């Protein structure tokens, strides 16, 4: 499944590039750039006609300047992976009368397919897209190819750690976390070290989704095998057991070894995070499972009368899922697009109505001047691995193959 998606993305990218070449104009000179924003700032990249006219690489736009230009454009269209986008659209039009916003709630994979198909047909419908670069495809195949753009307003990004803004325009962060039933374990979480999910007492009692069936889960398991995380896992194993970790045959590092032992401990594969959250969080259970699922499910506790509680796993709960905003190349309303992105990132005038809908339990602001939802664990207290889009992009297929070979 993941292999198919990667091939599909590659074919779409190739088709889009071919289309741009065939259409002529400024795009014929577009080349693959590792960091287009930096290259534009350094003057080492030749700008296309649209890049110049849109001012997409400007960093010092103000709300007032963009509003005047956006009113001339009259509208802006956004494709979003969140159903909350309709409320954001209403708040935007209330604050900025004279600009119509069309919003569409679309799933992550469908969104990418739709905007790519439209781009290929030279139909620039979407101006802004909100989605997550789960496996590095967006950065490596779209941003580097200058099909999607990271608009980077300096005044807002001054409140965001460069770790999150280097290769994207981040809005908020979600995680895949391990959850337990707080009624069954009222004193504390039943485990704390991630290796404990591989112990015999949890055999057949850890829920998750199959990484072969879901792109975000495939990326999540890949995160354990790249960067500094394998070394962190090896040290955590020694702290738990008092012994050095011995790698099994075919395991390149501690990340692969962790995945092997997790797989061998017969996790319960569920079809969705909702199913996992309900199975764990339902009250009245004597021996409930624990399980990995989307952090966003925590906000459903009250409505569903669950007792779902997250575990801050040591040494890491995995890589973050960063909700990102992109401007679509060649879009027809670039100034309105930039104004909308500033609005959705929380603005600079104290009005966070464009961001408030996303500031809920299970999601964390990337800005240091916006407080997370009440009841949230501060993000800087959580154990989270770094998201390296290139490392994930280059490693996800080998990790997927490794998981597949385990049967």
PDB file of N, CA and C in Angstrom, residues 51-133:
ATOM      1  N   UNK A  51       6.310  33.534  -9.267  1.00  0.00           N
ATOM      2  CA  UNK A  51       7.017  33.738  -8.001  1.00  0.00           C
ATOM      3  C   UNK A  51       7.300  35.216  -7.757  1.00  0.00           C
ATOM      4  N   UNK A  52       7.626  35.926  -8.811  1.00  0.00           N
ATOM      5  CA  UNK A  52       7.879  37.357  -8.665  1.00  0.00           C
ATOM      6  C   UNK A  52       6.594  38.139  -8.412  1.00  0.00           C
ATOM      7  N   UNK A  53       5.569  37.877  -9.207  1.00  0.00           N
ATOM      8  CA  UNK A  53       4.330  38.664  -9.092  1.00  0.00           C
ATOM      9  C   UNK A  53       3.588  38.372  -7.793  1.00  0.00           C
ATOM     10  N   UNK A  54       3.680  37.157  -7.305  1.00  0.00           N
ATOM     11  CA  UNK A  54       2.961  36.780  -6.092  1.00  0.00           C
ATOM     12  C   UNK A  54       3.674  37.225  -4.824  1.00  0.00           C
ATOM     13  N   UNK A  55       4.976  37.486  -4.925  1.00  0.00           N
ATOM     14  CA  UNK A  55       5.751  37.822  -3.735  1.00  0.00           C
ATOM     15  C   UNK A  55       5.765  36.687  -2.732  1.00  0.00           C
ATOM     16  N   UNK A  56       5.753  35.455  -3.242  1.00  0.00           N
ATOM     17  CA  UNK A  56       5.616  34.296  -2.368  1.00  0.00           C
ATOM     18  C   UNK A  56       6.781  34.148  -1.391  1.00  0.00           C
ATOM     19  N   UNK A  57       7.944  34.683  -1.740  1.00  0.00           N
ATOM     20  CA  UNK A  57       9.094  34.568  -0.851  1.00  0.00           C
ATOM     21  C   UNK A  57       9.280  35.793   0.054  1.00  0.00           C
ATOM     22  N   UNK A  58       8.325  36.749  -0.032  1.00  0.00           N
ATOM     23  CA  UNK A  58       8.396  37.893   0.880  1.00  0.00           C
ATOM     24  C   UNK A  58       8.188  37.411   2.311  1.00  0.00           C
ATOM     25  N   UNK A  59       8.907  38.000   3.237  1.00  0.00           N
ATOM     26  CA  UNK A  59       8.760  37.610   4.637  1.00  0.00           C
ATOM     27  C   UNK A  59       8.229  38.729   5.520  1.00  0.00           C
ATOM     28  N   UNK A  60       8.125  39.937   4.977  1.00  0.00           N
ATOM     29  CA  UNK A  60       7.761  41.079   5.805  1.00  0.00           C
ATOM     30  C   UNK A  60       6.406  41.683   5.450  1.00  0.00           C
ATOM     31  N   UNK A  61       5.519  40.913   4.810  1.00  0.00           N
ATOM     32  CA  UNK A  61       4.167  41.401   4.533  1.00  0.00           C
ATOM     33  C   UNK A  61       3.450  41.729   5.844  1.00  0.00           C
ATOM     34  N   UNK A  62       2.608  42.723   5.815  1.00  0.00           N
ATOM     35  CA  UNK A  62       1.755  43.013   6.965  1.00  0.00           C
ATOM     36  C   UNK A  62       0.313  42.638   6.632  1.00  0.00           C
ATOM     37  N   UNK A  63      -0.493  42.451   7.668  1.00  0.00           N
ATOM     38  CA  UNK A  63      -1.906  42.135   7.456  1.00  0.00           C
ATOM     39  C   UNK A  63      -2.592  43.233   6.652  1.00  0.00           C
ATOM     40  N   UNK A  64      -2.276  44.481   6.977  1.00  0.00           N
ATOM     41  CA  UNK A  64      -2.927  45.610   6.320  1.00  0.00           C
ATOM     42  C   UNK A  64      -2.593  45.648   4.826  1.00  0.00           C
ATOM     43  N   UNK A  65      -1.323  45.441   4.492  1.00  0.00           N
ATOM     44  CA  UNK A  65      -0.911  45.447   3.085  1.00  0.00           C
ATOM     45  C   UNK A  65      -1.571  44.310   2.317  1.00  0.00           C
ATOM     46  N   UNK A  66      -1.573  43.119   2.920  1.00  0.00           N
ATOM     47  CA  UNK A  66      -2.154  41.959   2.244  1.00  0.00           C
ATOM     48  C   UNK A  66      -3.665  42.092   2.103  1.00  0.00           C
ATOM     49  N   UNK A  67      -4.316  42.678   3.080  1.00  0.00           N
ATOM     50  CA  UNK A  67      -5.770  42.841   3.012  1.00  0.00           C
ATOM     51  C   UNK A  67      -6.166  43.716   1.825  1.00  0.00           C
ATOM     52  N   UNK A  68      -5.451  44.812   1.620  1.00  0.00           N
ATOM     53  CA  UNK A  68      -5.770  45.696   0.491  1.00  0.00           C
ATOM     54  C   UNK A  68      -5.586  44.964  -0.843  1.00  0.00           C
ATOM     55  N   UNK A  69      -4.520  44.186  -0.952  1.00  0.00           N
ATOM     56  CA  UNK A  69      -4.280  43.424  -2.186  1.00  0.00           C
ATOM     57  C   UNK A  69      -5.283  42.281  -2.327  1.00  0.00           C
ATOM     58  N   UNK A  70      -5.609  41.633  -1.195  1.00  0.00           N
ATOM     59  CA  UNK A  70      -6.535  40.507  -1.237  1.00  0.00           C
ATOM     60  C   UNK A  70      -7.939  40.949  -1.644  1.00  0.00           C
ATOM     61  N   UNK A  71      -8.344  42.154  -1.234  1.00  0.00           N
ATOM     62  CA  UNK A  71      -9.673  42.651  -1.632  1.00  0.00           C
ATOM     63  C   UNK A  71      -9.764  42.803  -3.142  1.00  0.00           C
ATOM     64  N   UNK A  72      -8.659  43.104  -3.780  1.00  0.00           N
ATOM     65  CA  UNK A  72      -8.654  43.196  -5.240  1.00  0.00           C
ATOM     66  C   UNK A  72      -8.812  41.815  -5.873  1.00  0.00           C
ATOM     67  N   UNK A  73      -8.296  40.799  -5.209  1.00  0.00           N
ATOM     68  CA  UNK A  73      -8.444  39.420  -5.715  1.00  0.00           C
ATOM     69  C   UNK A  73      -9.839  38.880  -5.430  1.00  0.00           C
ATOM     70  N   UNK A  74     -10.427  39.284  -4.306  1.00  0.00           N
ATOM     71  CA  UNK A  74     -11.832  39.009  -4.039  1.00  0.00           C
ATOM     72  C   UNK A  74     -12.173  37.696  -3.376  1.00  0.00           C
ATOM     73  N   UNK A  75     -11.301  36.684  -3.464  1.00  0.00           N
ATOM     74  CA  UNK A  75     -11.642  35.393  -2.891  1.00  0.00           C
ATOM     75  C   UNK A  75     -10.376  34.588  -2.622  1.00  0.00           C
ATOM     76  N   UNK A  76     -10.551  33.477  -1.911  1.00  0.00           N
ATOM     77  CA  UNK A  76      -9.474  32.528  -1.668  1.00  0.00           C
ATOM     78  C   UNK A  76     -10.107  31.167  -1.423  1.00  0.00           C
ATOM     79  N   UNK A  77      -9.452  30.128  -1.915  1.00  0.00           N
ATOM     80  CA  UNK A  77      -9.965  28.761  -1.770  1.00  0.00           C
ATOM     81  C   UNK A  77      -8.957  27.920  -1.010  1.00  0.00           C
ATOM     82  N   UNK A  78      -9.448  27.174  -0.031  1.00  0.00           N
ATOM     83  CA  UNK A  78      -8.579  26.303   0.758  1.00  0.00           C
ATOM     84  C   UNK A  78      -9.119  24.878   0.776  1.00  0.00           C
ATOM     85  N   UNK A  79      -8.219  23.917   0.589  1.00  0.00           N
ATOM     86  CA  UNK A  79      -8.515  22.510   0.811  1.00  0.00           C
ATOM     87  C   UNK A  79      -7.873  22.139   2.155  1.00  0.00           C
ATOM     88  N   UNK A  80      -8.652  21.531   3.032  1.00  0.00           N
ATOM     89  CA  UNK A  80      -8.158  21.224   4.374  1.00  0.00           C
ATOM     90  C   UNK A  80      -8.501  19.791   4.772  1.00  0.00           C
ATOM     91  N   UNK A  81      -7.669  19.199   5.605  1.00  0.00           N
ATOM     92  CA  UNK A  81      -7.931  17.850   6.123  1.00  0.00           C
ATOM     93  C   UNK A  81      -8.780  17.911   7.391  1.00  0.00           C
ATOM     94  N   UNK A  82      -9.225  19.097   7.778  1.00  0.00           N
ATOM     95  CA  UNK A  82     -10.003  19.231   9.020  1.00  0.00           C
ATOM     96  C   UNK A  82     -11.416  19.719   8.739  1.00  0.00           C
ATOM     97  N   UNK A  83     -12.387  19.089   9.412  1.00  0.00           N
ATOM     98  CA  UNK A  83     -13.776  19.533   9.290  1.00  0.00           C
ATOM     99  C   UNK A  83     -13.981  20.890   9.954  1.00  0.00           C
ATOM    100  N   UNK A  84     -13.013  21.311  10.764  1.00  0.00           N
ATOM    101  CA  UNK A  84     -13.123  22.597  11.454  1.00  0.00           C
ATOM    102  C   UNK A  84     -12.882  23.781  10.524  1.00  0.00           C
ATOM    103  N   UNK A  85     -12.486  23.510   9.287  1.00  0.00           N
ATOM    104  CA  UNK A  85     -12.129  24.594   8.375  1.00  0.00           C
ATOM    105  C   UNK A  85     -13.319  25.496   8.048  1.00  0.00           C
ATOM    106  N   UNK A  86     -14.540  24.968   8.103  1.00  0.00           N
ATOM    107  CA  UNK A  86     -15.705  25.805   7.793  1.00  0.00           C
ATOM    108  C   UNK A  86     -15.880  26.909   8.839  1.00  0.00           C
ATOM    109  N   UNK A  87     -15.595  26.594  10.101  1.00  0.00           N
ATOM    110  CA  UNK A  87     -15.687  27.605  11.159  1.00  0.00           C
ATOM    111  C   UNK A  87     -14.573  28.642  11.010  1.00  0.00           C
ATOM    112  N   UNK A  88     -13.406  28.181  10.590  1.00  0.00           N
ATOM    113  CA  UNK A  88     -12.299  29.104  10.342  1.00  0.00           C
ATOM    114  C   UNK A  88     -12.661  30.058   9.203  1.00  0.00           C
ATOM    115  N   UNK A  89     -13.299  29.504   8.172  1.00  0.00           N
ATOM    116  CA  UNK A  89     -13.700  30.326   7.024  1.00  0.00           C
ATOM    117  C   UNK A  89     -14.673  31.421   7.453  1.00  0.00           C
ATOM    118  N   UNK A  90     -15.641  31.077   8.301  1.00  0.00           N
ATOM    119  CA  UNK A  90     -16.604  32.075   8.780  1.00  0.00           C
ATOM    120  C   UNK A  90     -15.891  33.183   9.556  1.00  0.00           C
ATOM    121  N   UNK A  91     -14.936  32.792  10.402  1.00  0.00           N
ATOM    122  CA  UNK A  91     -14.204  33.785  11.201  1.00  0.00           C
ATOM    123  C   UNK A  91     -13.360  34.692  10.306  1.00  0.00           C
ATOM    124  N   UNK A  92     -12.772  34.123   9.257  1.00  0.00           N
ATOM    125  CA  UNK A  92     -11.949  34.901   8.329  1.00  0.00           C
ATOM    126  C   UNK A  92     -12.797  35.944   7.606  1.00  0.00           C
ATOM    127  N   UNK A  93     -13.957  35.532   7.090  1.00  0.00           N
ATOM    128  CA  UNK A  93     -14.804  36.467   6.341  1.00  0.00           C
ATOM    129  C   UNK A  93     -15.378  37.548   7.246  1.00  0.00           C
ATOM    130  N   UNK A  94     -15.571  37.221   8.515  1.00  0.00           N
ATOM    131  CA  UNK A  94     -16.046  38.230   9.466  1.00  0.00           C
ATOM    132  C   UNK A  94     -14.971  39.280   9.710  1.00  0.00           C
ATOM    133  N   UNK A  95     -13.720  38.836   9.811  1.00  0.00           N
ATOM    134  CA  UNK A  95     -12.629  39.765  10.068  1.00  0.00           C
ATOM    135  C   UNK A  95     -12.235  40.532   8.815  1.00  0.00           C
ATOM    136  N   UNK A  96     -12.331  39.871   7.654  1.00  0.00           N
ATOM    137  CA  UNK A  96     -11.882  40.492   6.415  1.00  0.00           C
ATOM    138  C   UNK A  96     -13.026  40.553   5.397  1.00  0.00           C
ATOM    139  N   UNK A  97     -14.001  41.438   5.615  1.00  0.00           N
ATOM    140  CA  UNK A  97     -15.108  41.558   4.660  1.00  0.00           C
ATOM    141  C   UNK A  97     -14.592  41.974   3.291  1.00  0.00           C
ATOM    142  N   UNK A  98     -15.251  41.462   2.278  1.00  0.00           N
ATOM    143  CA  UNK A  98     -14.832  41.761   0.909  1.00  0.00           C
ATOM    144  C   UNK A  98     -14.009  40.657   0.303  1.00  0.00           C
ATOM    145  N   UNK A  99     -13.677  39.635   1.112  1.00  0.00           N
ATOM    146  CA  UNK A  99     -12.944  38.475   0.591  1.00  0.00           C
ATOM    147  C   UNK A  99     -13.777  37.233   0.851  1.00  0.00           C
ATOM    148  N   UNK A 100     -14.211  36.591  -0.195  1.00  0.00           N
ATOM    149  CA  UNK A 100     -14.977  35.351  -0.064  1.00  0.00           C
ATOM    150  C   UNK A 100     -14.006  34.187   0.088  1.00  0.00           C
ATOM    151  N   UNK A 101     -14.325  33.273   0.990  1.00  0.00           N
ATOM    152  CA  UNK A 101     -13.486  32.087   1.155  1.00  0.00           C
ATOM    153  C   UNK A 101     -14.307  30.837   0.876  1.00  0.00           C
ATOM    154  N   UNK A 102     -13.778  29.989   0.024  1.00  0.00           N
ATOM    155  CA  UNK A 102     -14.367  28.680  -0.235  1.00  0.00           C
ATOM    156  C   UNK A 102     -13.500  27.641   0.443  1.00  0.00           C
ATOM    157  N   UNK A 103     -14.107  26.848   1.299  1.00  0.00           N
ATOM    158  CA  UNK A 103     -13.351  25.841   2.039  1.00  0.00           C
ATOM    159  C   UNK A 103     -13.891  24.453   1.756  1.00  0.00           C
ATOM    160  N   UNK A 104     -12.963  23.500   1.675  1.00  0.00           N
ATOM    161  CA  UNK A 104     -13.317  22.119   1.383  1.00  0.00           C
ATOM    162  C   UNK A 104     -12.600  21.204   2.372  1.00  0.00           C
ATOM    163  N   UNK A 105     -13.363  20.337   3.024  1.00  0.00           N
ATOM    164  CA  UNK A 105     -12.831  19.359   3.970  1.00  0.00           C
ATOM    165  C   UNK A 105     -12.588  18.055   3.217  1.00  0.00           C
ATOM    166  N   UNK A 106     -11.307  17.671   3.075  1.00  0.00           N
ATOM    167  CA  UNK A 106     -10.929  16.512   2.257  1.00  0.00           C
ATOM    168  C   UNK A 106      -9.873  15.703   3.012  1.00  0.00           C
ATOM    169  N   UNK A 107      -9.891  14.390   2.895  1.00  0.00           N
ATOM    170  CA  UNK A 107      -8.897  13.563   3.564  1.00  0.00           C
ATOM    171  C   UNK A 107      -7.508  13.797   2.969  1.00  0.00           C
ATOM    172  N   UNK A 108      -6.481  13.448   3.735  1.00  0.00           N
ATOM    173  CA  UNK A 108      -5.098  13.759   3.365  1.00  0.00           C
ATOM    174  C   UNK A 108      -4.732  13.247   1.971  1.00  0.00           C
ATOM    175  N   UNK A 109      -4.940  11.951   1.725  1.00  0.00           N
ATOM    176  CA  UNK A 109      -4.560  11.372   0.436  1.00  0.00           C
ATOM    177  C   UNK A 109      -5.414  11.898  -0.709  1.00  0.00           C
ATOM    178  N   UNK A 110      -6.716  12.051  -0.460  1.00  0.00           N
ATOM    179  CA  UNK A 110      -7.609  12.562  -1.496  1.00  0.00           C
ATOM    180  C   UNK A 110      -7.265  14.003  -1.840  1.00  0.00           C
ATOM    181  N   UNK A 111      -6.872  14.779  -0.818  1.00  0.00           N
ATOM    182  CA  UNK A 111      -6.515  16.171  -1.055  1.00  0.00           C
ATOM    183  C   UNK A 111      -5.315  16.268  -1.990  1.00  0.00           C
ATOM    184  N   UNK A 112      -4.282  15.498  -1.696  1.00  0.00           N
ATOM    185  CA  UNK A 112      -3.081  15.547  -2.520  1.00  0.00           C
ATOM    186  C   UNK A 112      -3.379  15.103  -3.950  1.00  0.00           C
ATOM    187  N   UNK A 113      -4.187  14.071  -4.082  1.00  0.00           N
ATOM    188  CA  UNK A 113      -4.534  13.592  -5.425  1.00  0.00           C
ATOM    189  C   UNK A 113      -5.338  14.646  -6.186  1.00  0.00           C
ATOM    190  N   UNK A 114      -6.283  15.282  -5.506  1.00  0.00           N
ATOM    191  CA  UNK A 114      -7.148  16.272  -6.158  1.00  0.00           C
ATOM    192  C   UNK A 114      -6.351  17.488  -6.602  1.00  0.00           C
ATOM    193  N   UNK A 115      -5.543  18.048  -5.719  1.00  0.00           N
ATOM    194  CA  UNK A 115      -4.815  19.265  -6.072  1.00  0.00           C
ATOM    195  C   UNK A 115      -3.767  18.975  -7.130  1.00  0.00           C
ATOM    196  N   UNK A 116      -3.195  17.771  -7.117  1.00  0.00           N
ATOM    197  CA  UNK A 116      -2.215  17.397  -8.141  1.00  0.00           C
ATOM    198  C   UNK A 116      -2.879  17.253  -9.503  1.00  0.00           C
ATOM    199  N   UNK A 117      -4.055  16.616  -9.509  1.00  0.00           N
ATOM    200  CA  UNK A 117      -4.781  16.433 -10.774  1.00  0.00           C
ATOM    201  C   UNK A 117      -5.172  17.785 -11.369  1.00  0.00           C
ATOM    202  N   UNK A 118      -5.619  18.703 -10.529  1.00  0.00           N
ATOM    203  CA  UNK A 118      -6.001  20.028 -11.014  1.00  0.00           C
ATOM    204  C   UNK A 118      -4.780  20.796 -11.515  1.00  0.00           C
ATOM    205  N   UNK A 119      -3.687  20.692 -10.806  1.00  0.00           N
ATOM    206  CA  UNK A 119      -2.461  21.369 -11.218  1.00  0.00           C
ATOM    207  C   UNK A 119      -2.009  20.843 -12.576  1.00  0.00           C
ATOM    208  N   UNK A 120      -2.080  19.541 -12.737  1.00  0.00           N
ATOM    209  CA  UNK A 120      -1.665  18.904 -13.991  1.00  0.00           C
ATOM    210  C   UNK A 120      -2.517  19.395 -15.160  1.00  0.00           C
ATOM    211  N   UNK A 121      -3.786  19.689 -14.884  1.00  0.00           N
ATOM    212  CA  UNK A 121      -4.708  20.157 -15.929  1.00  0.00           C
ATOM    213  C   UNK A 121      -4.684  21.680 -16.066  1.00  0.00           C
ATOM    214  N   UNK A 122      -3.753  22.341 -15.367  1.00  0.00           N
ATOM    215  CA  UNK A 122      -3.634  23.798 -15.397  1.00  0.00           C
ATOM    216  C   UNK A 122      -4.907  24.470 -14.894  1.00  0.00           C
ATOM    217  N   UNK A 123      -5.570  23.809 -13.934  1.00  0.00           N
ATOM    218  CA  UNK A 123      -6.755  24.374 -13.290  1.00  0.00           C
ATOM    219  C   UNK A 123      -6.378  24.693 -11.842  1.00  0.00           C
ATOM    220  N   UNK A 124      -6.071  25.941 -11.589  1.00  0.00           N
ATOM    221  CA  UNK A 124      -5.567  26.330 -10.274  1.00  0.00           C
ATOM    222  C   UNK A 124      -6.732  26.743  -9.380  1.00  0.00           C
ATOM    223  N   UNK A 125      -7.374  25.717  -8.818  1.00  0.00           N
ATOM    224  CA  UNK A 125      -8.558  25.938  -7.992  1.00  0.00           C
ATOM    225  C   UNK A 125      -8.155  26.315  -6.569  1.00  0.00           C
ATOM    226  N   UNK A 126      -7.356  25.482  -5.936  1.00  0.00           N
ATOM    227  CA  UNK A 126      -6.951  25.729  -4.552  1.00  0.00           C
ATOM    228  C   UNK A 126      -5.836  26.773  -4.502  1.00  0.00           C
ATOM    229  N   UNK A 127      -5.959  27.684  -3.564  1.00  0.00           N
ATOM    230  CA  UNK A 127      -4.896  28.646  -3.294  1.00  0.00           C
ATOM    231  C   UNK A 127      -4.048  28.197  -2.109  1.00  0.00           C
ATOM    232  N   UNK A 128      -4.714  27.641  -1.108  1.00  0.00           N
ATOM    233  CA  UNK A 128      -4.050  27.180   0.107  1.00  0.00           C
ATOM    234  C   UNK A 128      -4.453  25.738   0.363  1.00  0.00           C
ATOM    235  N   UNK A 129      -3.521  24.944   0.848  1.00  0.00           N
ATOM    236  CA  UNK A 129      -3.849  23.589   1.284  1.00  0.00           C
ATOM    237  C   UNK A 129      -3.321  23.384   2.693  1.00  0.00           C
ATOM    238  N   UNK A 130      -4.111  22.674   3.479  1.00  0.00           N
ATOM    239  CA  UNK A 130      -3.761  22.315   4.856  1.00  0.00           C
ATOM    240  C   UNK A 130      -3.725  20.801   4.943  1.00  0.00           C
ATOM    241  N   UNK A 131      -2.534  20.260   5.153  1.00  0.00           N
ATOM    242  CA  UNK A 131      -2.372  18.822   5.292  1.00  0.00           C
ATOM    243  C   UNK A 131      -1.058  18.518   5.996  1.00  0.00           C
ATOM    244  N   UNK A 132      -0.779  17.239   6.188  1.00  0.00           N
ATOM    245  CA  UNK A 132       0.426  16.822   6.907  1.00  0.00           C
ATOM    246  C   UNK A 132       1.367  16.106   5.947  1.00  0.00           C
ATOM    247  N   UNK A 133       2.648  16.479   6.000  1.00  0.00           N
ATOM    248  CA  UNK A 133       3.670  15.795   5.203  1.00  0.00           C
ATOM    249  C   UNK A 133       4.137  14.588   5.999  1.00  0.00           C
TER     250      UNK A 133
END
